[in-house]
Short mmCIF file of C-alpha atoms in Angstrom, two decimals:
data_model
loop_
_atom_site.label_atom_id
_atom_site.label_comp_id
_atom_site.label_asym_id
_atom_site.label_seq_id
_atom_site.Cartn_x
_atom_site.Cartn_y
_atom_site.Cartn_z
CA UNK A 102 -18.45 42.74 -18.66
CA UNK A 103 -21.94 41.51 -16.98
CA UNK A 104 -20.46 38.03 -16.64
CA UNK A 105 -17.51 39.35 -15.39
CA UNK A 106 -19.00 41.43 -12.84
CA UNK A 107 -21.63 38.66 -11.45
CA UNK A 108 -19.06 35.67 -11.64
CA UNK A 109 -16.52 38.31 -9.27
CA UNK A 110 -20.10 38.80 -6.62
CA UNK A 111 -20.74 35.11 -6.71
CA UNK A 112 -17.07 34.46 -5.71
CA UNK A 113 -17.21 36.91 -2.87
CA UNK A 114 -20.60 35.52 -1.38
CA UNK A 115 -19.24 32.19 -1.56
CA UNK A 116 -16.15 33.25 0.10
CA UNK A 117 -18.39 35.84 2.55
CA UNK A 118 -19.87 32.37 4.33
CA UNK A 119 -16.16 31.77 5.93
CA UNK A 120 -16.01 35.34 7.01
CA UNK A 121 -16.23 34.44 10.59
CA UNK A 122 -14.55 34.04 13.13
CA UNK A 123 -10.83 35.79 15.23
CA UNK A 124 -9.60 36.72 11.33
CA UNK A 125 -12.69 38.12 9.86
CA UNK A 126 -10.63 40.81 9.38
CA UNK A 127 -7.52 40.11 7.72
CA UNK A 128 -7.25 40.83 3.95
CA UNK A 129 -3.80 38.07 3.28
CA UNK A 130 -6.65 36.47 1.33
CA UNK A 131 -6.51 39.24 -1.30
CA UNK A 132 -2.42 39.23 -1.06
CA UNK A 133 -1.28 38.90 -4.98
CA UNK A 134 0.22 36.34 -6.69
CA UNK A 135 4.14 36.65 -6.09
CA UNK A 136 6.00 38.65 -9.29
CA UNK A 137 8.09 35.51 -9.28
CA UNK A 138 5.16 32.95 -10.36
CA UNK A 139 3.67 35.31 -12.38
CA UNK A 140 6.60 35.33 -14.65
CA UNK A 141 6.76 32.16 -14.86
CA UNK A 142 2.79 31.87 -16.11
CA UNK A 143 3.89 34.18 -18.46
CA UNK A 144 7.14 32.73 -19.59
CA UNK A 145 5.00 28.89 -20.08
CA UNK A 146 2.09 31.21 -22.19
CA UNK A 147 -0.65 31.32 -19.17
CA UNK A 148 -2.42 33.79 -17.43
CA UNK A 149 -3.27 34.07 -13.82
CA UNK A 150 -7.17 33.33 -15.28
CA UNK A 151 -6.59 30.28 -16.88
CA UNK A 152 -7.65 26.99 -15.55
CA UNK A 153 -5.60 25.15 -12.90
CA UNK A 154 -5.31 21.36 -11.19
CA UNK A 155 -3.38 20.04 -8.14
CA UNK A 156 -1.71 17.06 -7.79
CA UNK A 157 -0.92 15.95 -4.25
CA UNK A 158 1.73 13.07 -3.34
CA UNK A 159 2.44 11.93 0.13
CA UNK A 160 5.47 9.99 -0.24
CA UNK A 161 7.51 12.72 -2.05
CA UNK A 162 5.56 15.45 -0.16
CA UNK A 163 5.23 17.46 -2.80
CA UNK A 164 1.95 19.12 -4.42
CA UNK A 165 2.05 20.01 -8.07
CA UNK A 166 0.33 23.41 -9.79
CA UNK A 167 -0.70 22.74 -13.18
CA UNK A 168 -1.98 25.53 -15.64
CA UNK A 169 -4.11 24.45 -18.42
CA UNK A 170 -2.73 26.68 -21.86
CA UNK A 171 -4.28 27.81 -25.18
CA UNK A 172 -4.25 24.64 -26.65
CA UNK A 173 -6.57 23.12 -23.70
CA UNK A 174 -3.60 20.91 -22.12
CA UNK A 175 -2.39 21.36 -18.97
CA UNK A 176 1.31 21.54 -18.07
CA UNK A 177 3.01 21.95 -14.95
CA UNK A 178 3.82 25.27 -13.87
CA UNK A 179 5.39 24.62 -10.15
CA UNK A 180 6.05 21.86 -7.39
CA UNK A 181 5.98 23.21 -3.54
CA UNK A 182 7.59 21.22 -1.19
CA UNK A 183 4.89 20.01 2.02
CA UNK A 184 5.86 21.11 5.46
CA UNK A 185 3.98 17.94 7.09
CA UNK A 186 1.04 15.90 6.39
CA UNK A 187 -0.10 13.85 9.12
CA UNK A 188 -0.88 9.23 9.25
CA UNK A 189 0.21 6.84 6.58
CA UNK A 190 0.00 6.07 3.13
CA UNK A 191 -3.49 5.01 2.52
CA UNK A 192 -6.91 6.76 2.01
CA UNK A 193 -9.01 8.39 5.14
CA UNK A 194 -11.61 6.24 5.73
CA UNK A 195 -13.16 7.54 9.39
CA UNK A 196 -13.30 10.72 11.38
CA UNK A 197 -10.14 11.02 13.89
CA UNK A 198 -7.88 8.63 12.04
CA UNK A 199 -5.11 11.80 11.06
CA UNK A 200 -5.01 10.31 7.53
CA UNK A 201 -4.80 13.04 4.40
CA UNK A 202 -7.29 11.53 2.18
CA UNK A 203 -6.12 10.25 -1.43
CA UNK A 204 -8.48 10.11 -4.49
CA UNK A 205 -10.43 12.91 -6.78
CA UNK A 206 -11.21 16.00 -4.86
CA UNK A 207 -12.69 19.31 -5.97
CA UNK A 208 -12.02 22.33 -4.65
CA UNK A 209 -15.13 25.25 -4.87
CA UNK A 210 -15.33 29.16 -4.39
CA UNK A 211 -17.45 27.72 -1.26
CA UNK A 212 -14.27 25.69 -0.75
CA UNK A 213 -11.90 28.66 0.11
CA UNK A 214 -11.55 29.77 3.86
CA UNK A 215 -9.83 33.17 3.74
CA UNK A 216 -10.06 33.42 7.92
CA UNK A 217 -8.72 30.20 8.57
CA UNK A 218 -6.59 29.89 12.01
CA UNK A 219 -3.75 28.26 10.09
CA UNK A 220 -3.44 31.68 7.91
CA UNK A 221 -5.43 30.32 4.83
CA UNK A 222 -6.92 27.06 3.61
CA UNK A 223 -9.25 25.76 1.10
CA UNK A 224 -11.03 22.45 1.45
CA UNK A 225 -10.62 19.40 -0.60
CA UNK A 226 -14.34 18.57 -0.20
CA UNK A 227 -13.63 14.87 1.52
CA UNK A 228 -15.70 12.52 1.56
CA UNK A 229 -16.66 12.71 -1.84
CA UNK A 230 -18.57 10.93 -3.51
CA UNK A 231 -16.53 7.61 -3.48
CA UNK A 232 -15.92 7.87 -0.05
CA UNK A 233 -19.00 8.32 0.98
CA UNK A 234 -20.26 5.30 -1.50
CA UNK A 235 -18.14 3.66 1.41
CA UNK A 236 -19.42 4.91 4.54
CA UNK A 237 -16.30 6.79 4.96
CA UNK A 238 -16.43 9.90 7.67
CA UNK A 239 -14.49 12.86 8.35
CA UNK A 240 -14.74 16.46 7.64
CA UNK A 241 -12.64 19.61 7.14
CA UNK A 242 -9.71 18.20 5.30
CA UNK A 243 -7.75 20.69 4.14
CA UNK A 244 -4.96 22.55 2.58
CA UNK A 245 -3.78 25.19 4.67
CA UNK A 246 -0.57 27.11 6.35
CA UNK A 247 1.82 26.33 9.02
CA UNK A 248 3.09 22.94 9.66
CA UNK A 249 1.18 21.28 11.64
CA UNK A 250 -1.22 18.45 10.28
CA UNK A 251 -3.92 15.57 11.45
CA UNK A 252 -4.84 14.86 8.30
CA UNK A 253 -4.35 18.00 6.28
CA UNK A 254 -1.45 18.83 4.23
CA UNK A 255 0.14 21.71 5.90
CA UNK A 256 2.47 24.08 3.67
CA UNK A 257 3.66 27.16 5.82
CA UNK A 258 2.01 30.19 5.54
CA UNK A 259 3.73 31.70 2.73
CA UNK A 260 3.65 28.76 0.25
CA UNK A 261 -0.34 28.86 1.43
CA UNK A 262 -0.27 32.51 0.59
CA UNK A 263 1.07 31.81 -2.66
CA UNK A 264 -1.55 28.92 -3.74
CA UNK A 265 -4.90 30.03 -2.53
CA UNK A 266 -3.80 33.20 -4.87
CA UNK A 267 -3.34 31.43 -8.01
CA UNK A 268 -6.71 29.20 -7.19
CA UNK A 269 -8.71 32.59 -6.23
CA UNK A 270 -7.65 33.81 -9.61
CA UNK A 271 -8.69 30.93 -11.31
CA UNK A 272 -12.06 31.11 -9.46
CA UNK A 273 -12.22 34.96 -10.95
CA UNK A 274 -11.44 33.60 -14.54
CA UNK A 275 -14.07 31.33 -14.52
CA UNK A 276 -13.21 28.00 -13.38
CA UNK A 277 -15.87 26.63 -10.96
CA UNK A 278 -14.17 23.73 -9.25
CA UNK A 279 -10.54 22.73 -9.29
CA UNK A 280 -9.80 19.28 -9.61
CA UNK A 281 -7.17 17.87 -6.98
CA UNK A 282 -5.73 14.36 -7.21
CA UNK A 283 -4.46 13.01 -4.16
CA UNK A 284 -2.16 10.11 -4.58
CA UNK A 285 0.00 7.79 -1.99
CA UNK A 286 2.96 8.38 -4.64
CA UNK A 287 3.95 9.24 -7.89
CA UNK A 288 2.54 6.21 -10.13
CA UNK A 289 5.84 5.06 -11.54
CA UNK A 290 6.12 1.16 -12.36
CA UNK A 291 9.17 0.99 -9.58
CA UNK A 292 6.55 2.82 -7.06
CA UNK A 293 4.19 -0.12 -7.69
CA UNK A 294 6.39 -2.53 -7.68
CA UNK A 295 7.92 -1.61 -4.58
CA UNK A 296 4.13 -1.28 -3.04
CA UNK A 297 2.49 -4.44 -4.57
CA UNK A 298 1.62 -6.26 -1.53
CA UNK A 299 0.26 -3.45 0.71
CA UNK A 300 -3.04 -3.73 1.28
CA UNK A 301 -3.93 -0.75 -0.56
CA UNK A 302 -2.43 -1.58 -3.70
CA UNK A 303 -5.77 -2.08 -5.40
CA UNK A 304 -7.15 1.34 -4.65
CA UNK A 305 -4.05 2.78 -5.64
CA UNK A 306 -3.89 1.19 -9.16
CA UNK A 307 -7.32 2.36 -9.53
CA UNK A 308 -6.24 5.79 -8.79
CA UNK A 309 -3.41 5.02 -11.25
CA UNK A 310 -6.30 4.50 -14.38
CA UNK A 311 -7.12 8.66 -13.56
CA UNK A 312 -3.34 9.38 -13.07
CA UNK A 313 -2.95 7.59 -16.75
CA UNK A 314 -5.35 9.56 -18.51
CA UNK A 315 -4.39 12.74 -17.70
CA UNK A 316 -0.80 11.90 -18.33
CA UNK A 317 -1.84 10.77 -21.25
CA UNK A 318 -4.16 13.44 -22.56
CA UNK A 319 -3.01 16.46 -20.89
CA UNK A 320 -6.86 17.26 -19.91
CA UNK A 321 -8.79 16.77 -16.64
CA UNK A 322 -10.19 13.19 -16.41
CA UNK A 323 -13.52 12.97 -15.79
CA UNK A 324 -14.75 11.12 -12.83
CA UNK A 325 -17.34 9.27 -11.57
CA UNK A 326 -18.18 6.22 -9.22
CA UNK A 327 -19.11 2.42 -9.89
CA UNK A 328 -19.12 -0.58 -8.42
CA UNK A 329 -17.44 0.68 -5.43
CA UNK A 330 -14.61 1.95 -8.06
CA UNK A 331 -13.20 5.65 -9.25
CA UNK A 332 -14.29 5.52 -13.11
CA UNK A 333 -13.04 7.81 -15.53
CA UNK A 334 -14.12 8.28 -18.96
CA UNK A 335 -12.32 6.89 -21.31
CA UNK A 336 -12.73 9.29 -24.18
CA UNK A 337 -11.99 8.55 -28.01
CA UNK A 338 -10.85 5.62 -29.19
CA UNK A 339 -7.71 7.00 -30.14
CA UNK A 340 -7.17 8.29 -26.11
CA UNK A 341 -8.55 5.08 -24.83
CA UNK A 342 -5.97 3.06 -27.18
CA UNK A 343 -2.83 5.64 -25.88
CA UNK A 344 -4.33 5.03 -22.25
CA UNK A 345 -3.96 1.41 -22.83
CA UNK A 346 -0.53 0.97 -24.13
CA UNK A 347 0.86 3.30 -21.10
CA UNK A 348 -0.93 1.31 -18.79
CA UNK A 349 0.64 -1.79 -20.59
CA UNK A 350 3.68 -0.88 -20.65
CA UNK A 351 3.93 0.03 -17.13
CA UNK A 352 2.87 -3.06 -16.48
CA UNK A 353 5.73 -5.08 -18.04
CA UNK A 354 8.38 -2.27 -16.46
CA UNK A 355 6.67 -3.31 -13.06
CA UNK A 356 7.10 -7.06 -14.21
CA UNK A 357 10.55 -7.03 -14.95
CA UNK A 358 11.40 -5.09 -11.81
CA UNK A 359 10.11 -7.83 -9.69
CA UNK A 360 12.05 -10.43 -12.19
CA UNK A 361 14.83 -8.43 -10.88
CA UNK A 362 14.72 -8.92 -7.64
CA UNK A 363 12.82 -5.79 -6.43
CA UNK A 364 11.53 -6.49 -3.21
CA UNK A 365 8.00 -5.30 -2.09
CA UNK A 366 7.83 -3.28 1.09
CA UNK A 367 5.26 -1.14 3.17
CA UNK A 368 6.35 2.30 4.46
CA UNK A 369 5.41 2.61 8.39
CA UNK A 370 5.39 5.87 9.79
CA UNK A 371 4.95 7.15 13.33
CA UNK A 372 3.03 9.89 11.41
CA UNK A 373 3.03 11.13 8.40
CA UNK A 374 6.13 13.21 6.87
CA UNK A 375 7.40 16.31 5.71
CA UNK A 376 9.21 17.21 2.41
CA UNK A 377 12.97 16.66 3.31
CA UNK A 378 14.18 20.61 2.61
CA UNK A 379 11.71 21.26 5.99
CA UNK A 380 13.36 18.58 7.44
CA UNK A 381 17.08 20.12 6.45
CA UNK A 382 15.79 23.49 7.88
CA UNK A 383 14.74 22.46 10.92
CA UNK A 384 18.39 21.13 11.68
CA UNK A 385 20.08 23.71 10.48
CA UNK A 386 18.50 26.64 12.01
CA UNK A 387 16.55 24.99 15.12
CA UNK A 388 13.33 26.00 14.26
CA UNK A 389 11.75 28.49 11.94
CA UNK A 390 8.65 26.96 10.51
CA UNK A 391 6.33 27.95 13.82
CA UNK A 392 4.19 25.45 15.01
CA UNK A 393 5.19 21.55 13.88
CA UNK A 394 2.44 18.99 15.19
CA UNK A 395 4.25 15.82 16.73
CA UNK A 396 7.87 16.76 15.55
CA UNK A 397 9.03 13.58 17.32
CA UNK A 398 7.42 11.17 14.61
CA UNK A 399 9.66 13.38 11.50
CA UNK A 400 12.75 12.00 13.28
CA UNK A 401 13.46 8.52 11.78
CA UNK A 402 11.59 8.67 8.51
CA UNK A 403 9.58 5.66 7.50
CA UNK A 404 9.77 2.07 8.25
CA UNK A 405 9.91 -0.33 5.52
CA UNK A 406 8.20 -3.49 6.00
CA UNK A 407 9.02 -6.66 3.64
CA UNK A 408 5.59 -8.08 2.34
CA UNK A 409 6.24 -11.55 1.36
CA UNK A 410 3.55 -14.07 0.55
CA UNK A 411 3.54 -15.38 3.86
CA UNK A 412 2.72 -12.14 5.82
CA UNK A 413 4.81 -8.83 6.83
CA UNK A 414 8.10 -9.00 8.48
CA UNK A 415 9.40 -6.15 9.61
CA UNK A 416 13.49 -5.43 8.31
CA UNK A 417 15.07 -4.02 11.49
CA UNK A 418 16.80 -1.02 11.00
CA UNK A 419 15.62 -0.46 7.26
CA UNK A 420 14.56 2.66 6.80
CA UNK A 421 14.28 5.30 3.80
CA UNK A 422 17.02 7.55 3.40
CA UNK A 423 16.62 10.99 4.81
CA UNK A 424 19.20 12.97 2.55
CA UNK A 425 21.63 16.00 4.55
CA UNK A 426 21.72 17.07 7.45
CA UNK A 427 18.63 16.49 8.70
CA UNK A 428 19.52 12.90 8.84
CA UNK A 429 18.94 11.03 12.67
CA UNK A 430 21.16 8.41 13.64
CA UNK A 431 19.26 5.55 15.23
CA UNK A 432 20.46 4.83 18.99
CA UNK A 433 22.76 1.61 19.41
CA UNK A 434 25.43 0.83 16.11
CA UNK A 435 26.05 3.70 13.79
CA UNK A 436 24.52 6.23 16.76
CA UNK A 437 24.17 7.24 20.32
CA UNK A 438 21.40 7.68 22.43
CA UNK A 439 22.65 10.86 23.94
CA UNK A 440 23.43 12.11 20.03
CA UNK A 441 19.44 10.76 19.32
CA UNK A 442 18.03 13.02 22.09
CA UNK A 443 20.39 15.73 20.95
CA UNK A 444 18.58 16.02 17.74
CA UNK A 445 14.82 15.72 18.93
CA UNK A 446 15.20 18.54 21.07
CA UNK A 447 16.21 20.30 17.80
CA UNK A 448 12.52 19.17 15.79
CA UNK A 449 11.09 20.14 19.30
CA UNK A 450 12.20 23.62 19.54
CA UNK A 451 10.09 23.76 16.05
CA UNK A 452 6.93 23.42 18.20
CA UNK A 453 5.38 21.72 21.19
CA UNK A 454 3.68 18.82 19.39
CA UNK A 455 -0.07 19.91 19.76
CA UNK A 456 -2.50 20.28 17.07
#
């Protein structure tokens, strides 16, 4: 009961240093976790105490919850959709560059803003200690409400609602940091092969040797920095001979897609993305999400870029499939420039385009 008690006033102090500000205030930072989620802990044998981790991919703007269970594993519990994170695909490497970092973050009661002026937020805790191995800058990068980014990932107020719950409860069972892995993509062999000429492809396998070890075992990788690298431990030899084979075996599945005649690209945004449900919503009822920073770079989708030996060359026209009806027709063949402007005045109405 005595740890109990001081572990619940240590969580308050640390969360008493954001208290303030306009929202010093508001209590949606004590709003419960929805009935809905809390069934499903229940239903996958978890409790709103247990341990979580977050895993965050730009491409498929998506951020996983995981929930570690009795048996010391963690499995995943739910995937919310991102409203809009803000640059490219890449890590953040200076202050003002709008990129959403990627790497090994951790997340700290000190961490948690509960008077944020995008509802709530918690802060990854970039740079860490990689980035700053590399001189990297930047501060304040978080996750937060609304939808409206440069360089957070924004994920509307009530999906924020919903997460810095489940993370404040995990805080009050005991956990003292959350780890949150930050990734480009999901780290699947066609990913990789797709991506094996950009010029961040060797950060991003090294990313992939953390992804692969907790895919592998089910537990949080350790982490730690060398030689300008992420390291992670490689535990037994039995783990560190499962670890290898995946990684192996990726590695052929990688080789035979380029065999195939898989071409390798580089995704170009204007800025950023947004998971494509936002995207569909925005269409179809003209608004809704409140305030959407630059809603005139969401139009198109990315660029891809061919990568052959011999340097980039841009494929006009190519472009990744936005799915529904969100979907803009480029100006000239196959659309209109009066249908074009039709449909940006739509993502406008969603918000003026400031920060």
């Amino acid at each position: 009961m005595l740890k109990t008690t001081t572990l619940g006033l240590a969580l308050l102090l640390a969360l008493s240093a954001c208290q303030d500000g306009q929202y010093a205030a508001s209590t949606r930072h004590l709003a419960p976790i929805p009935p809905a989620t809390l069934a499903l802990m229940s239903a996958k044998g978890v409790s709103p105490a247990d341990p979580i981790l977050m895993r965050a991919y730009k491409k498929e703007s998506e951020i996983e919850l995981w929930k570690r269970g009795a048996n010391g594993k963690y499995a995943l519990l739910k995937t919310y959709p991102m409203c809009r994170w803000s640059g490219q695909l890449g890590p953040k490497t200076r202050e003002g560059d709008r990129q959403a970092p990627e790497g090994f973050y951790a997340v700290t009661p000190a961490s948690m803003n509960p008077n944020s002026s995008l509802y709530l937020s918690f802060n990854l805790g970039y740079p860490n200690e990689y980035d700053r191995s590399l001189g990297r800058t930047g501060a304040h990068l978080m996750v937060h409400g609304s939808c409206s980014s440069r360089g957070c990932f924004a994920m509307t107020d009530e999906a924020i609602s919903e997460l810095y719950a489940v993370v404040r409860e995990a805080f009050a069972g005991g956990q003292r940091a959350v780890q949150f892995q930050s990734y480009p993509f999901r780290m699947t062999p066609e990913n990789l092969a797709r991506h094996r000429q950009d010029p961040n492809i060797a950060f991003w396998r090294n990313l992939k040797e953390g992804a692969d070890r907790f895919e592998v075992t089910g537990a949080e990788p350790g982490v730690g920095v060398a030689d300008g690298r992420y390291a992670f431990d490689a535990g037994d030899e039995a783990t560190a001979g499962a670890v290898a084979r995946k990684q192996a075996d990726d590695e052929r599945q990688v080789a035979a897609l380029v065999a195939s005649g898989t071409p390798a690209v580089r995704l170009v945004y204007e800025d950023g993305g947004q998971h494509r449900s936002f995207r569909e919503t925005m269409v179809a009822a003209g608004g809704g999400l409140g305030e959407v920073s630059r809603p005139e770079a969401l139009a198109a989708g990315p660029r891809e870029v061919a990568m052959p030996a011999a340097g980039p060359v841009a494929l006009a026209g190519k472009r990744d499939p936005v799915r529904g009806a969100a979907a803009l027709k480029p100006a000239g063949p196959g659309g209109t420039e009066a249908e074009r402007q039709r449909l940006m005045k739509i993502f406008a109405a969603a918000g003026d385009g400031r920060e």
